[in-house]
Coordinates of C-alpha atoms in Angstrom, one line a residue:
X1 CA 54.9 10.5 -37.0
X2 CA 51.5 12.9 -37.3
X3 CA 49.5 10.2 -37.7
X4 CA 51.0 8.3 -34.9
X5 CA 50.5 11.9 -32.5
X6 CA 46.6 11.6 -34.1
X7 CA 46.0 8.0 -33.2
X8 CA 47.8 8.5 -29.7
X9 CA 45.4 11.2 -29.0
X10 CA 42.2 9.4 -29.9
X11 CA 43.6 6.6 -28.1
X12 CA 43.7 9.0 -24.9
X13 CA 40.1 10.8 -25.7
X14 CA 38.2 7.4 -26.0
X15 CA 40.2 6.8 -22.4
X16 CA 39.0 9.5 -20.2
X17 CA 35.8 9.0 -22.3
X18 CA 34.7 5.8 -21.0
X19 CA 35.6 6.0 -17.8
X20 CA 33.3 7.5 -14.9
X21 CA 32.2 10.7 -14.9
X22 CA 34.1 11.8 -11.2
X23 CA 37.1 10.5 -12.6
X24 CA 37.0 13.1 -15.7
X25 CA 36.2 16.1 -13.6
X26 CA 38.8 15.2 -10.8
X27 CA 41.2 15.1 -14.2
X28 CA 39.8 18.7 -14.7
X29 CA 40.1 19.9 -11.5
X30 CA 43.5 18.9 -11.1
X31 CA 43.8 20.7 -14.6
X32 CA 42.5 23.9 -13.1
X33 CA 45.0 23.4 -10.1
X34 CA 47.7 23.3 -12.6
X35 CA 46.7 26.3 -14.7
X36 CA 45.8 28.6 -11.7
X37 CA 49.0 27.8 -9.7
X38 CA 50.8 28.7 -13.1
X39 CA 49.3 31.3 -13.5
X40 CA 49.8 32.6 -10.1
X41 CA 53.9 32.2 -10.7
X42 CA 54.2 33.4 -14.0
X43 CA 51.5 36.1 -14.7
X44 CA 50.0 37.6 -11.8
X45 CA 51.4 40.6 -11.5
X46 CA 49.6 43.3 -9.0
X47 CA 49.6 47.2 -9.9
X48 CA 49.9 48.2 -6.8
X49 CA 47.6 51.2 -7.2
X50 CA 44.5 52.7 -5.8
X51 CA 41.4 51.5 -7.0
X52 CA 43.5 49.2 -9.8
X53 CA 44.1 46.2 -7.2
X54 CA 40.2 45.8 -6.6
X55 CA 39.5 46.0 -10.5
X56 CA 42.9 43.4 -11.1
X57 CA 42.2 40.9 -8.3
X58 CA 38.6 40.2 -8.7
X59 CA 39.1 39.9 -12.3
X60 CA 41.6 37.4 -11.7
X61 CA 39.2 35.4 -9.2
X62 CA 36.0 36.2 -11.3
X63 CA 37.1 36.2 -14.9
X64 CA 39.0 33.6 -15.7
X65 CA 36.3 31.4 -13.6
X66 CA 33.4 32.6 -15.4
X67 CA 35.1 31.6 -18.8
X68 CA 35.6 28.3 -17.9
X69 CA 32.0 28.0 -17.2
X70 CA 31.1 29.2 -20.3
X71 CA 33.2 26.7 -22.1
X72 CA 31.8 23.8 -19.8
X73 CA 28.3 24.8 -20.5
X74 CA 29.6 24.8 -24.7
X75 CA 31.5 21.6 -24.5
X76 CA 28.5 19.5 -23.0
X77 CA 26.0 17.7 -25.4
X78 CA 23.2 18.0 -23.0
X79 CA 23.5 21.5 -24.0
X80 CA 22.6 21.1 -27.6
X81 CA 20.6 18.3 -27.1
X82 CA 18.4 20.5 -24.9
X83 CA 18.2 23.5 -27.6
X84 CA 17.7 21.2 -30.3
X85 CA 14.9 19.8 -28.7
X86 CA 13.4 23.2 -27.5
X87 CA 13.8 23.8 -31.3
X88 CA 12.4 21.1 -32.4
X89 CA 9.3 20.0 -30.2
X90 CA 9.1 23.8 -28.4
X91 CA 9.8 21.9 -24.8
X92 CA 6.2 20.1 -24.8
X93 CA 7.5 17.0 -23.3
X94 CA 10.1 18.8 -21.1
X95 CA 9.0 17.6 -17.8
X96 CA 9.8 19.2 -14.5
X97 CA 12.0 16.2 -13.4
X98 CA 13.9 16.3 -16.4
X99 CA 14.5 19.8 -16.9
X100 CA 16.1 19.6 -13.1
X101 CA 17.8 16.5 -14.1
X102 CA 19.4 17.8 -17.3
X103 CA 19.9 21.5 -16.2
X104 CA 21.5 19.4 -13.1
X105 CA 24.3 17.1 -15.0
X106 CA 24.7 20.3 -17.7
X107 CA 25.4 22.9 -14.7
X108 CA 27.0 20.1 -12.4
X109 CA 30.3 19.2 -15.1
X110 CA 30.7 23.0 -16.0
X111 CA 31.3 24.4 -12.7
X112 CA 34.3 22.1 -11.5
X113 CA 36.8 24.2 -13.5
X114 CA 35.5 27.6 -12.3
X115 CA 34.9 26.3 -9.1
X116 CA 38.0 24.8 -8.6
X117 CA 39.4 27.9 -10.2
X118 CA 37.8 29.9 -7.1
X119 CA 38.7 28.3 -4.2
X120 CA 42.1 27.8 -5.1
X121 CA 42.3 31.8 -5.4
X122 CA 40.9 32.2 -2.5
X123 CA 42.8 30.0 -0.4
X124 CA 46.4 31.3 -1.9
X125 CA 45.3 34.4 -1.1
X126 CA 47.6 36.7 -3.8
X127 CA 44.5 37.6 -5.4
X128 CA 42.4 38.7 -2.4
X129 CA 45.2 40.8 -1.3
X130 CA 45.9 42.2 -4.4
X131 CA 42.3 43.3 -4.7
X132 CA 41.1 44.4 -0.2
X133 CA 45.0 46.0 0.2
X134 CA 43.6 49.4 -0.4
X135 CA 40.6 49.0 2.0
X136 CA 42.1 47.8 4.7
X137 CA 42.1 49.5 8.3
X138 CA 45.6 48.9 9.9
X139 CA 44.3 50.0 13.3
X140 CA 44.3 46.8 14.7
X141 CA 48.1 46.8 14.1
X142 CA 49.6 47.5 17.5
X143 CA 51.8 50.1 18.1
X144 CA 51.0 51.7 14.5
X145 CA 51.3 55.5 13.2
X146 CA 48.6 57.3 14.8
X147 CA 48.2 59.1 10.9
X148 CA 46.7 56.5 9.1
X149 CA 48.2 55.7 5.5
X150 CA 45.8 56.6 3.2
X151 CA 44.5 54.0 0.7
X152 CA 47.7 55.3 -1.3
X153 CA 50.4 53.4 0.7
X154 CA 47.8 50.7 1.6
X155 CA 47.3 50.0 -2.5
X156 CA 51.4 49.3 -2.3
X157 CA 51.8 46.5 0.5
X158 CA 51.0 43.6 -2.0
X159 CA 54.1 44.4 -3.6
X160 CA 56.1 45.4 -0.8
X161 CA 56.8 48.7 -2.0
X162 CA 55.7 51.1 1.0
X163 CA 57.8 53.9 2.8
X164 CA 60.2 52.8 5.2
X165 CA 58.4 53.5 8.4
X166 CA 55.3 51.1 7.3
X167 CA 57.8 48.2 6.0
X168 CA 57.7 46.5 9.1
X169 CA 53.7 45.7 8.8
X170 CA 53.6 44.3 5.4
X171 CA 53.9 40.5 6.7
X172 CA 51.3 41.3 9.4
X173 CA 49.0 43.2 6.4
X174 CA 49.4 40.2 3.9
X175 CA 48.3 37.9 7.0
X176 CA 45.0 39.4 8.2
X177 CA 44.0 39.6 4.0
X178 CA 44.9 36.0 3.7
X179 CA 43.3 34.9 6.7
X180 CA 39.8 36.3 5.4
X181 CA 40.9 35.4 1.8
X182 CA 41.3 31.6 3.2
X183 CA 38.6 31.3 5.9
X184 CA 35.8 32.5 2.2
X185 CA 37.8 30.2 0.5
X186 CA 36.9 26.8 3.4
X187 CA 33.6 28.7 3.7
X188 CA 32.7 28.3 0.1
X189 CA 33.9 24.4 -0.5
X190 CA 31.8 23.6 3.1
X191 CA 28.7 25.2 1.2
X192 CA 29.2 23.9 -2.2
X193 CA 29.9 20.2 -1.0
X194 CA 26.8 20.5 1.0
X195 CA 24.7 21.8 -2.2
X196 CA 26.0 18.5 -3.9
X197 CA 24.6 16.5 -1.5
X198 CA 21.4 18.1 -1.0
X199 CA 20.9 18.4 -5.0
X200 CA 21.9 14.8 -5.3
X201 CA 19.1 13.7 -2.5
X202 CA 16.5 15.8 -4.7
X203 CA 17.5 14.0 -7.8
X204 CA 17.3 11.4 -6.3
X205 CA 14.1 11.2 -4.6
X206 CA 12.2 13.2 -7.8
X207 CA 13.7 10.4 -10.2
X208 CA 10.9 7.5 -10.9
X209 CA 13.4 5.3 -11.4
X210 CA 14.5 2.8 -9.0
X211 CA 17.8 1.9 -7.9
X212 CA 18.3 -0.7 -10.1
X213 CA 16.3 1.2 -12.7
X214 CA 18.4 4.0 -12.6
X215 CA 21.9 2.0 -13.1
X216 CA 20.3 -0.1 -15.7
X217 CA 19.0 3.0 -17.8
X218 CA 22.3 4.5 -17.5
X219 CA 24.3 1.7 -19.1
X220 CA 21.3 1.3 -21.8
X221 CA 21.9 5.4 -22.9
X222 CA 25.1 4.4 -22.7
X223 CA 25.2 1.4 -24.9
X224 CA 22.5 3.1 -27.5
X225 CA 25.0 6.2 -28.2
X226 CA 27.9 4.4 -28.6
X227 CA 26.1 1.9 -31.3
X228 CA 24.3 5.1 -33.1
X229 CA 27.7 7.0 -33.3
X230 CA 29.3 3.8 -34.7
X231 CA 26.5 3.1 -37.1
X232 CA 25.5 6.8 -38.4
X233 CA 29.5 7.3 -39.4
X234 CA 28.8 3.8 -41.5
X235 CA 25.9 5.4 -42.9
X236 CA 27.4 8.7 -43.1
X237 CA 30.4 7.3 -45.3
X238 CA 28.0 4.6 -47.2
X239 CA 26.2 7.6 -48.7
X240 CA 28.9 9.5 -49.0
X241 CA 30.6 6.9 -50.9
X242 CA 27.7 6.5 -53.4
X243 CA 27.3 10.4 -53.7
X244 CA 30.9 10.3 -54.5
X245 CA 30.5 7.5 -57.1
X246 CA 27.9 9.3 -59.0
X247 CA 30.2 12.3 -59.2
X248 CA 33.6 11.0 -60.5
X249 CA 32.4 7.3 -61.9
X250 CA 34.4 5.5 -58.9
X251 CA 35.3 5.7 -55.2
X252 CA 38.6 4.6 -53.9
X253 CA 38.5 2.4 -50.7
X254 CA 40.0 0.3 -48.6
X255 CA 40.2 -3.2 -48.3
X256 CA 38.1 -2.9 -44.9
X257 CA 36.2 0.3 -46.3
X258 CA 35.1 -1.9 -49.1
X259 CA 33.9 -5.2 -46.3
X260 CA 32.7 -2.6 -43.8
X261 CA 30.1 -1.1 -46.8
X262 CA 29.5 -4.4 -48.5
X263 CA 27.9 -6.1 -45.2
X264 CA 25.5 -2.7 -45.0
X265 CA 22.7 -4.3 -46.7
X266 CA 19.1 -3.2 -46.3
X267 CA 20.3 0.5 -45.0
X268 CA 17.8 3.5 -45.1
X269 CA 18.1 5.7 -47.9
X270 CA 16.2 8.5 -45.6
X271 CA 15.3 8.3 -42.2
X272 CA 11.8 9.8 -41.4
X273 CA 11.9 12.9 -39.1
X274 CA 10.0 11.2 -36.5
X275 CA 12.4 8.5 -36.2
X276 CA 14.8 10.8 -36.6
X277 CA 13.6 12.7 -33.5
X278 CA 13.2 10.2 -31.3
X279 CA 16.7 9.0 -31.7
X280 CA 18.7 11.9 -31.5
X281 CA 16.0 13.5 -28.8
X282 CA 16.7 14.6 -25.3
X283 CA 15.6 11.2 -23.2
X284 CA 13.0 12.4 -21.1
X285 CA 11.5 10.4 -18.1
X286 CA 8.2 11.1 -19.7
X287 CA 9.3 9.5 -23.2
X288 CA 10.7 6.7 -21.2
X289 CA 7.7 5.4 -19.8
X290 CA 6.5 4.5 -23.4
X291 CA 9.6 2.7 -24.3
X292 CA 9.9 -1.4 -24.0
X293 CA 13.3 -1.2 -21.8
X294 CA 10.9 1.0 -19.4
X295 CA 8.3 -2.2 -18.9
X296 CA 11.4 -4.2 -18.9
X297 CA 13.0 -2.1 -16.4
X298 CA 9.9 -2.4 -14.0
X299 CA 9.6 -6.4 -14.4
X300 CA 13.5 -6.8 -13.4
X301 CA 12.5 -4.3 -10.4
X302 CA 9.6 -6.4 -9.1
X303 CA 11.7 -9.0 -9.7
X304 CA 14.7 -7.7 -7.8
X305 CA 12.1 -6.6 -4.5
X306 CA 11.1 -9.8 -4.5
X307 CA 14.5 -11.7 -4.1
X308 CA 16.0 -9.2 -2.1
X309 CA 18.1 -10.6 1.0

């Protein structure tokens, strides 16, 4: 049955793997939606007390948002790819159009949780009041005490709890916070989805890739990972299987172990560092140019300008 569960869930992760990158981070934001709504009903639970609330709701907004960044930014490749190769070669061929367009597709899948996490605080609004209850000024409250409640009995009207004679203006209270709560909450997906555009028009017109260039690259990156993750876990288990043979006399293997390793004839005992670093390397646009696929790339463009309809 484990092994089923295992399988199942490999099955799933080499699902959501190959398929488009806005389809996995709409799958995370609907995640987020999930946990923060959750969250919301089961956990969130106000103080109610001056100078608490402001400490409680932003940390609810700002916290939990700012760890799912974190994790995004640890999660992504591009990130160790990028330190490995500031290691390694000290950012010399770290162009400014490829810096932007790394830091650009690390940054750009880390912030969907945290922004998602954001907005959908902001626009239910529990947070917000939680945290502005106690700075509030209920003049604008018609027909209200002419002794203002000081920040006290303002702390309480998230949870309800206020003196009798101030009851009455706890739905109007919650209201105006969630009003301003909301209108930040519209005011900060209107700015973020214009960002998105504008960063995508910069990436777009810094790239020296074409059109087809760029589409063509993409599925060539594509292609070369997959193949070097299939073949280094070959290698990886053809040396370890030979390491392992020294040591105890045999190896045990399977039947398809056995064909797998048999058919890996003329494999590198070593691979020499350079090789090495150009393989597992951040792809730069400046290292591209000296690659074959880049003169191929620009023969299928001229090719593709010339046929156009």
């Amino acid at each position: 049955m484990s092994a089923f569960i295992s399988e199942y869930i490999k099955f799933i992760a080499l699902y959501f793997k190959s398929k488009d990158v806005m389809v996995f981070n709409g799958l995370i934001g609907l995640g987020t939606v999930v946990g923060q709504t959750a969250y919301n009903i089961l956990a969130f639970n106000c103080p109610c007390a001056p100078k608490k609330n402001y400490l409680y709701g932003l940390a609810a907004i700002g916290v939990p948002a700012l760890a799912f960044f974190v994790i995004g930014i640890m999660l992504n490749q591009n990130t160790w790819d990028m330190v490995s190769e500031c290691r390694t070669r000290k950012c010399r061929k770290l162009s400014v159009t490829a810096a932007f367009a790394l830091l650009g597709s690390i940054v750009g899948r880390a912030v969907v949780a945290p922004v998602t996490w954001t907005v959908i605080s902001l626009l239910r609004g529990e947070a917000y009041v939680c945290a502005f209850s106690e700075f509030m000024n209920p003049s604008f409250l018609a027909d209200f005490f002419s002794a203002t409640p000081g920040p006290e009995i303002m702390a309480r009207f998230p949870c309800k709890d206020v003196p009798s004679p101030f009851l009455n203006y706890s739905g109007e209270v919650e209201r105006k916070l969630k009003y301003e709560s909301q209108l930040l909450g519209w005011l900060l997906v209107g700015i973020i989805s214009l960002s998105v555009f504008l960063l995508l028009c910069l990436k777009n017109c810094c790239s020296p890739l074409g059109y087809h260039q760029e589409a063509y690259w993409t599925q060539y990156c594509s292609s070369e990972q997959d193949l070097f993750q299939r073949t280094a876990e070959v290698h990886a288990k053809y040396h370890a299987a030979e390491n392992v043979k020294k040591f105890f006399g045999f190896v045990s293997l399977q039947d398809q172990e056995k064909q797998l390793l048999a058919d890996c004839k003329g494999i590198k005992s070593s691979i020499p560092r350079l090789e090495w670093n150009r393989v597992t390397g951040v792809y730069m646009y400046r290292e591209i140019e000296d690659t074959p696929v880049y003169s191929r790339l620009n023969k299928w463009a001229m090719y593709t300008n010339e046929h156009d309809c």
